[in-house]
Coordinates of N, CA, C and O in Angstrom, one line a residue:
X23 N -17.1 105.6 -92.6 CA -16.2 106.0 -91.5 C -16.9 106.9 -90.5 O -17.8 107.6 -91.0
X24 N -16.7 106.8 -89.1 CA -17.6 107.3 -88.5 C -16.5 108.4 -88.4 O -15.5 108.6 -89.1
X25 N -17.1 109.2 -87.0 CA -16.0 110.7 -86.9 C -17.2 111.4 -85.4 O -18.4 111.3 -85.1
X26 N -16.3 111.9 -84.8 CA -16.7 112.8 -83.6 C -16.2 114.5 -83.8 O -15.1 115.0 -83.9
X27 N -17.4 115.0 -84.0 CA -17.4 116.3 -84.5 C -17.5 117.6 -83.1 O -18.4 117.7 -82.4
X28 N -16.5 118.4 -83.1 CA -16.9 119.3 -81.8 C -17.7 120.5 -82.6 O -17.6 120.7 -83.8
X29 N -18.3 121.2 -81.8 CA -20.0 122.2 -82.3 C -19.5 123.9 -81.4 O -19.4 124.4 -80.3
X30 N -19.4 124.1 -82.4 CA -19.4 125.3 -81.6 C -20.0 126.1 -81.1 O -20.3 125.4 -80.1
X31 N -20.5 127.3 -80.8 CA -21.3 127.8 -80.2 C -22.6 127.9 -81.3 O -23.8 127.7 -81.2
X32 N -22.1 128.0 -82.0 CA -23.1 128.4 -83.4 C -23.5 127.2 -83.6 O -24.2 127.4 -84.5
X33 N -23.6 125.9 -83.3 CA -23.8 124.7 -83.9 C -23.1 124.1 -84.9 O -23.4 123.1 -85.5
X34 N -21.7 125.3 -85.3 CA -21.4 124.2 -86.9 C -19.8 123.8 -86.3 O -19.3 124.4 -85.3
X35 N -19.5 123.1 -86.9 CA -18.5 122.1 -86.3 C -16.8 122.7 -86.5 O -16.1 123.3 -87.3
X36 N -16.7 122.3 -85.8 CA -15.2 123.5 -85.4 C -13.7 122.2 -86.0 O -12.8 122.3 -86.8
X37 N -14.1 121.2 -85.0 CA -12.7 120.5 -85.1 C -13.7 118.7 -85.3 O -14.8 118.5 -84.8
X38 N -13.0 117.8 -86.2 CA -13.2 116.6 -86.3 C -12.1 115.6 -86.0 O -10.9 115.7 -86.4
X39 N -12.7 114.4 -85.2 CA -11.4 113.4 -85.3 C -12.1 112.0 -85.8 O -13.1 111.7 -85.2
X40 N -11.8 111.1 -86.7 CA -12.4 110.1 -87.0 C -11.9 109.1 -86.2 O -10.8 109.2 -85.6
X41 N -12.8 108.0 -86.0 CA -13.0 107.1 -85.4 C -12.7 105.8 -85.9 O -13.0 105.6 -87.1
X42 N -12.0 104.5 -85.2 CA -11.7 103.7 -86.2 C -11.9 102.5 -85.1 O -13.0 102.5 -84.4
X43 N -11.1 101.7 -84.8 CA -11.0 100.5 -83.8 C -10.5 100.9 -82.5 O -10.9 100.2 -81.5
X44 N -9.7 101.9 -82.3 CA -8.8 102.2 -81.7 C -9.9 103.5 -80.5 O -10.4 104.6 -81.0
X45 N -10.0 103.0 -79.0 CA -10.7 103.9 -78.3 C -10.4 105.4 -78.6 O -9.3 105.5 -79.2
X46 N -11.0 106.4 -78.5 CA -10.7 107.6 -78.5 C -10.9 108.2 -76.7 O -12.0 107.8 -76.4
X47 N -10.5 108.9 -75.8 CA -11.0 109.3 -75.1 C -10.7 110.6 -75.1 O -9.6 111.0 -75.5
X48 N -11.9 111.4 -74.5 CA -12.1 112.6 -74.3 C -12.2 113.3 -72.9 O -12.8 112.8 -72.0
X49 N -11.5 114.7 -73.0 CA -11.0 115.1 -71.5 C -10.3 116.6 -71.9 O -10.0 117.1 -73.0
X50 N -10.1 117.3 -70.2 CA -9.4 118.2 -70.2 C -8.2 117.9 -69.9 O -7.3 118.7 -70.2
X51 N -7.8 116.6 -69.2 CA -6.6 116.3 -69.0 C -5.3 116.0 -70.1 O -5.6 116.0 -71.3
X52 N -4.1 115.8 -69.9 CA -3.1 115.5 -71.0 C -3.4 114.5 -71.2 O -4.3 114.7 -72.0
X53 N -3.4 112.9 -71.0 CA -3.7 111.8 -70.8 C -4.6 111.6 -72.1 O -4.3 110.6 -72.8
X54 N -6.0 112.5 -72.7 CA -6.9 111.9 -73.3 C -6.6 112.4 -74.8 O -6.1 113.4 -75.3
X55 N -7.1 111.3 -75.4 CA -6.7 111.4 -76.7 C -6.9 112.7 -77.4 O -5.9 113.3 -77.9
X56 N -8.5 113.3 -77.3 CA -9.0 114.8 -77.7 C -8.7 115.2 -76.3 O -9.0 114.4 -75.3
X57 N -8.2 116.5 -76.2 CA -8.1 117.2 -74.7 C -8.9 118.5 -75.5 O -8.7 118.8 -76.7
X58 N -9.9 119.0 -74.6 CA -10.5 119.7 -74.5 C -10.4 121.2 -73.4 O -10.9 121.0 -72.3
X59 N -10.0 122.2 -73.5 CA -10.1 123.2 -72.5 C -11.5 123.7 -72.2 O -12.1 124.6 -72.8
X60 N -12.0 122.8 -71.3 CA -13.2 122.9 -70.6 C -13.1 122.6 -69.3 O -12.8 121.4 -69.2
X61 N -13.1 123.4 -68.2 CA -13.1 123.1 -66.8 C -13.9 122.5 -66.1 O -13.8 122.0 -65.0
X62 N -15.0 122.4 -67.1 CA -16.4 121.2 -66.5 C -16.1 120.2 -66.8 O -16.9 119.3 -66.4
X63 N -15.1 119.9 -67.4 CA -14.6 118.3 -68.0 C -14.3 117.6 -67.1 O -14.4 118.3 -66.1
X64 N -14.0 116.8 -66.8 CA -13.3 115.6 -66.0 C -11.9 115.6 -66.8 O -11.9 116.1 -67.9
X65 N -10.5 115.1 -66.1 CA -9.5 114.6 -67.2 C -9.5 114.0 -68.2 O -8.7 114.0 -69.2
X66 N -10.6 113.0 -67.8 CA -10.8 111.7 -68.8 C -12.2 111.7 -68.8 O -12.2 112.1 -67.6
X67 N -13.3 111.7 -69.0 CA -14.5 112.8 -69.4 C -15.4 111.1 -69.9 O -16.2 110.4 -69.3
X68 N -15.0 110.9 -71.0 CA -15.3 109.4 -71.5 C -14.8 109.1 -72.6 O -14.0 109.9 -73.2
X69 N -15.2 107.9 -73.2 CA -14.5 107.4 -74.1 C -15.5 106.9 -75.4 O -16.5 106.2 -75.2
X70 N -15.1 107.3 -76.4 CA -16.1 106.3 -77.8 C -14.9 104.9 -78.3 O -13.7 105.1 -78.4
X71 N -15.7 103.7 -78.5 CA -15.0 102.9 -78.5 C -15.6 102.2 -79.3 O -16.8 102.6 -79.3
X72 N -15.4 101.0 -80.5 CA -16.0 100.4 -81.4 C -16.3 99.0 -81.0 O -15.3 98.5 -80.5
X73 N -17.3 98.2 -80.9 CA -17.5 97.2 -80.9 C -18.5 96.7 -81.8 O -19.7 97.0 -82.0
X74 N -17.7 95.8 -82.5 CA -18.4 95.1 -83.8 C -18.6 96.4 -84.6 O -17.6 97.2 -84.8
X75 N -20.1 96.7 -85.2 CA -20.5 97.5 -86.3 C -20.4 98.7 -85.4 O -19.8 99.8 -85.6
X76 N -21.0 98.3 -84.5 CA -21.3 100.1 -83.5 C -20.0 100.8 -83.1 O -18.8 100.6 -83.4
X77 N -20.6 101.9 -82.3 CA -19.8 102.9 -81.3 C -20.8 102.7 -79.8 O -21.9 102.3 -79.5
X78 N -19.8 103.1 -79.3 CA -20.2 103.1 -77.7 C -19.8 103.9 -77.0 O -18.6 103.9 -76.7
X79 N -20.5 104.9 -76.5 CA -19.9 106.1 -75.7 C -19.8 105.5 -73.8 O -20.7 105.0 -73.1
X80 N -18.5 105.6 -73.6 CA -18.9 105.4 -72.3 C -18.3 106.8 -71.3 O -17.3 107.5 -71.3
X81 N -19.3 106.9 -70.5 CA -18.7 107.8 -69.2 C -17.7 107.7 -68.4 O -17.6 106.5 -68.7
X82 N -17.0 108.0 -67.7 CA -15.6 107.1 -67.4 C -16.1 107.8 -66.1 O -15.3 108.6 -65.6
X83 N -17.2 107.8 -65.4 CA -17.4 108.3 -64.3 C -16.5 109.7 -63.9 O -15.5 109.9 -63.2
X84 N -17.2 110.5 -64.7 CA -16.6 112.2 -64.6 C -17.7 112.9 -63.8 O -18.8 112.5 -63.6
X85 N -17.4 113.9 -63.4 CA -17.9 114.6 -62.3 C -19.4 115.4 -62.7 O -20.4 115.5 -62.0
X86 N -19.3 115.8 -63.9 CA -20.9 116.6 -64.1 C -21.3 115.4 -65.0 O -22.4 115.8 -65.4
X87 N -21.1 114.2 -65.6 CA -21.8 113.3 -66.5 C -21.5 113.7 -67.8 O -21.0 114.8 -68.0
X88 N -21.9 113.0 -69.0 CA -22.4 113.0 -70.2 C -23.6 112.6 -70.7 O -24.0 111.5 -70.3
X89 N -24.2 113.3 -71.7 CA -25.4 113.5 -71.9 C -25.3 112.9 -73.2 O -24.4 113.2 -73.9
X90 N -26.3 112.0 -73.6 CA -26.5 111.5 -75.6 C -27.9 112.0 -75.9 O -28.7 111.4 -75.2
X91 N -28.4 112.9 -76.8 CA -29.5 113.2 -77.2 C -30.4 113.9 -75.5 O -31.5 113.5 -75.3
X92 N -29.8 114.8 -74.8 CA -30.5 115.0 -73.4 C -31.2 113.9 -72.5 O -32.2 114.0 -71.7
X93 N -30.3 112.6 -73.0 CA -30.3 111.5 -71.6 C -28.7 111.2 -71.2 O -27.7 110.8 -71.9
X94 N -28.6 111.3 -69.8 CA -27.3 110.9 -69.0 C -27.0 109.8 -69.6 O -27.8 108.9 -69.7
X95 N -25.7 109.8 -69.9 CA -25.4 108.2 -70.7 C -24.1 107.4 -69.7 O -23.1 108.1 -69.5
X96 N -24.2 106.6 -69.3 CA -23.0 105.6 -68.6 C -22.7 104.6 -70.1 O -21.8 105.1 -70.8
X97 N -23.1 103.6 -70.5 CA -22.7 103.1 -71.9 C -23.7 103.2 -72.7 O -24.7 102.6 -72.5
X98 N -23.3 103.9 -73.6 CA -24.9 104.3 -74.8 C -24.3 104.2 -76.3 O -23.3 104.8 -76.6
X99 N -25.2 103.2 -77.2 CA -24.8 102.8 -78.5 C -25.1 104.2 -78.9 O -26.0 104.8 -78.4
X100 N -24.0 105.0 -80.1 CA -24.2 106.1 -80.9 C -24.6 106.1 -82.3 O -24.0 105.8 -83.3
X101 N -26.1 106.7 -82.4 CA -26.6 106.3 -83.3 C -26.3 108.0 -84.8 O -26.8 109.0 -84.3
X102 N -26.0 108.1 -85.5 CA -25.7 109.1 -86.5 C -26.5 110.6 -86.2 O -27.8 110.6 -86.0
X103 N -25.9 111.5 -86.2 CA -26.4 112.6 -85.4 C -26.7 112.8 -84.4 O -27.4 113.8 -84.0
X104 N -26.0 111.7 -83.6 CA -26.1 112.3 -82.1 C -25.7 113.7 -81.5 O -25.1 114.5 -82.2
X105 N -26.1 113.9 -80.0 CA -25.6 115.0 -79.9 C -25.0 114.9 -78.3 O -25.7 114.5 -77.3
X106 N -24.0 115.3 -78.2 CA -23.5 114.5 -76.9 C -22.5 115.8 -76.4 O -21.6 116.4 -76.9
X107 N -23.5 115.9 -74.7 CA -22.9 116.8 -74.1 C -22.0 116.8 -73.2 O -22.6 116.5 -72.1
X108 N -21.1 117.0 -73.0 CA -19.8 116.7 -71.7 C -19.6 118.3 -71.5 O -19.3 119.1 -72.4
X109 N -19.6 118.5 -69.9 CA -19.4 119.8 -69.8 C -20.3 120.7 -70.2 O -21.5 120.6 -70.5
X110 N -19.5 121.5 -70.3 CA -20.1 122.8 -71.4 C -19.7 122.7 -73.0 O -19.7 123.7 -73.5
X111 N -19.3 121.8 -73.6 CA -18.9 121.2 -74.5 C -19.5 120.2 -75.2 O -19.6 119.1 -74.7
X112 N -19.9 120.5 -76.4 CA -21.0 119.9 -77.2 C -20.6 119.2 -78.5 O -20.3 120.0 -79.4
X113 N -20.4 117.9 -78.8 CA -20.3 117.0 -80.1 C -21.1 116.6 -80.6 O -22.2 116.5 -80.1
X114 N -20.8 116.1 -81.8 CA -21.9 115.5 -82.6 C -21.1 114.3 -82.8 O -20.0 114.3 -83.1
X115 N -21.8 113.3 -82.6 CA -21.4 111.5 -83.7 C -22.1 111.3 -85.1 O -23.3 111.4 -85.4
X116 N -21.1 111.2 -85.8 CA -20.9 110.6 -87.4 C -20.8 109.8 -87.8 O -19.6 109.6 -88.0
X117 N -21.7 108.8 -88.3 CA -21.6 108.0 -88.4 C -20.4 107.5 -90.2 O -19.6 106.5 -90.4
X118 N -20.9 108.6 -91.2 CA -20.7 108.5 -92.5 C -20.0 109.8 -92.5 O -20.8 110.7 -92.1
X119 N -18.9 110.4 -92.7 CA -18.0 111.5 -92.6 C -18.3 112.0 -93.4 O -18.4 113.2 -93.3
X120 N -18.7 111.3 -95.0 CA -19.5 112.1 -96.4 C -20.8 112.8 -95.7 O -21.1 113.9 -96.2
X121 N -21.6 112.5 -94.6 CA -22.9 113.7 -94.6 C -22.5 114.3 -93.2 O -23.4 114.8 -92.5
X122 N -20.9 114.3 -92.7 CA -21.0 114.8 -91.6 C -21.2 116.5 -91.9 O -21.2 116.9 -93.1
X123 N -21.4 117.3 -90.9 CA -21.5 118.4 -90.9 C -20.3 118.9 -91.6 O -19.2 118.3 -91.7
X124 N -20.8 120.1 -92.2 CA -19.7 120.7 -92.6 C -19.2 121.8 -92.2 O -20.0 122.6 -91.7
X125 N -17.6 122.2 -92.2 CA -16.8 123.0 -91.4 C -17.2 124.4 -92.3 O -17.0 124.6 -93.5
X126 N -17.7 125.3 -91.4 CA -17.5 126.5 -91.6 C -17.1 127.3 -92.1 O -16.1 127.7 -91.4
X127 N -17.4 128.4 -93.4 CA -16.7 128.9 -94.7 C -16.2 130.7 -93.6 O -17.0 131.6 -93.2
X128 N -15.2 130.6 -93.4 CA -14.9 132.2 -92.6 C -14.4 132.8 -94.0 O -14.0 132.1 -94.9
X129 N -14.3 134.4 -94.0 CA -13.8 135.3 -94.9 C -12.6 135.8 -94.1 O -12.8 136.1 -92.9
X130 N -11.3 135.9 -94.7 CA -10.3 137.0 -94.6 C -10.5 138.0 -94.8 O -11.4 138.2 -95.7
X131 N -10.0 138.9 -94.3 CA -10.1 140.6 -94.7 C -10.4 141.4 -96.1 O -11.0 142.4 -96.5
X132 N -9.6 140.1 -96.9 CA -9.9 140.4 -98.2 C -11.3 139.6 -99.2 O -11.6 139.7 -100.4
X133 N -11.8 139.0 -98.1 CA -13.2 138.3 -98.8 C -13.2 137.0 -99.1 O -14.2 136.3 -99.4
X134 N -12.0 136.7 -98.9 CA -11.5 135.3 -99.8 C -12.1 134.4 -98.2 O -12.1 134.8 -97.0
X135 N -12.7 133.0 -99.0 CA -13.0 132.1 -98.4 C -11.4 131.3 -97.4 O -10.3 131.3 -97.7
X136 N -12.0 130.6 -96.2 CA -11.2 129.9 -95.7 C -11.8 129.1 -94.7 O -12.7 129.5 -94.0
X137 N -11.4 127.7 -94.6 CA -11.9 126.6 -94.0 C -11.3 126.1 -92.5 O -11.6 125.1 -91.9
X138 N -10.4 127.3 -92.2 CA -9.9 127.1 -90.7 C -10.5 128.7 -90.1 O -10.2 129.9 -90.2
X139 N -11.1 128.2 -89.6 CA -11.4 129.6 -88.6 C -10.7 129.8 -87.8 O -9.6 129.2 -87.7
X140 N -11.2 131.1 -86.6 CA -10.2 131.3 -85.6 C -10.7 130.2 -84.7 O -11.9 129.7 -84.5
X141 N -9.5 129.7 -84.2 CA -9.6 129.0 -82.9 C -10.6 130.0 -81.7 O -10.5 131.1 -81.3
X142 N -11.7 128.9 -81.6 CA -12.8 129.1 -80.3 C -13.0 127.6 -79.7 O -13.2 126.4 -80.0
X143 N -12.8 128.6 -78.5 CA -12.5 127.3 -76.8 C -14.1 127.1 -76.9 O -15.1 127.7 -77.4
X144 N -13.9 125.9 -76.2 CA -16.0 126.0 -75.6 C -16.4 126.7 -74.4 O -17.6 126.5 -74.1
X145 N -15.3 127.7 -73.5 CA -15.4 128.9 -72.9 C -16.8 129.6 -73.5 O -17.8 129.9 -72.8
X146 N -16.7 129.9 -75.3 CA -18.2 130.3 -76.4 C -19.2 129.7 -76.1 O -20.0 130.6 -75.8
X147 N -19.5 128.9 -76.0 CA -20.7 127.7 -76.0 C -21.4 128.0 -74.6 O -21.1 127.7 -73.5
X148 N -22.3 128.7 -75.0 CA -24.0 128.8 -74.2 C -25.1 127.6 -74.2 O -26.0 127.3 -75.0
X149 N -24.6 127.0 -73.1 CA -26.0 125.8 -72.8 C -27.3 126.1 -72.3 O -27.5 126.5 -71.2
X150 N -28.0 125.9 -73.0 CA -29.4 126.2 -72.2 C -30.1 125.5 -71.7 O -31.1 125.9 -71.2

């Protein structure tokens, strides 16, 4: 099962949505499947979409572009550990959800482990 993983500032993965037949698109607008609060976004930003075995990221012609591995992509096959930049907002492509990244161990006040962190916007996220 593949999966589109969002990265947080820190690089470890905040939120996942798995991927199946069914387009996903990505955006700050209401309209897109993952909405993103990123003002660098476009509404509709782009789309990962399945054909045959693969994924396919497409750009949906958004205003600052999307990036796959630090090349501008218009339709680009997604190969396992990609890293795909829209905005100021950074994902990873999964191809196998068993080796995707793993979510983040935060402590409560009292020490105890927990697997939901605080909600962080990609407002955090420092691009260099």
């Amino acid at each position: 099962m593949a999966s589109l993983c969002l990265l947080d500032e820190n690089g470890i993965m905040s939120r996942r949505w798995e991927l199946g037949d069914k387009p996903l698109a990505v955006g700050r607008g209401k309209t897109a499947d993952v909405v993103i609060e990123d003002a660098t976004l476009s509404r509709r930003h782009f789309v990962v979409e399945r054909e045959g075995e693969v994924y396919l990221l497409k750009d949906l012609n958004s205003q600052n572009g999307t990036w796959v591995d630090g090349r501008r992509a218009q339709s680009t096959k997604l190969n396992h550990h990609d890293c795909i930049l829209a905005g100021r907002t950074i994902f990873m492509f999964s191809e196998n959800s068993n080796n995707a990244v793993q979510p983040r161990m935060d402590t409560d006040k009292h020490g105890l482990e927990s697997k939901n962190p605080p909600n962080r916007g990609p407002e955090h996220l420092t691009i260099q």
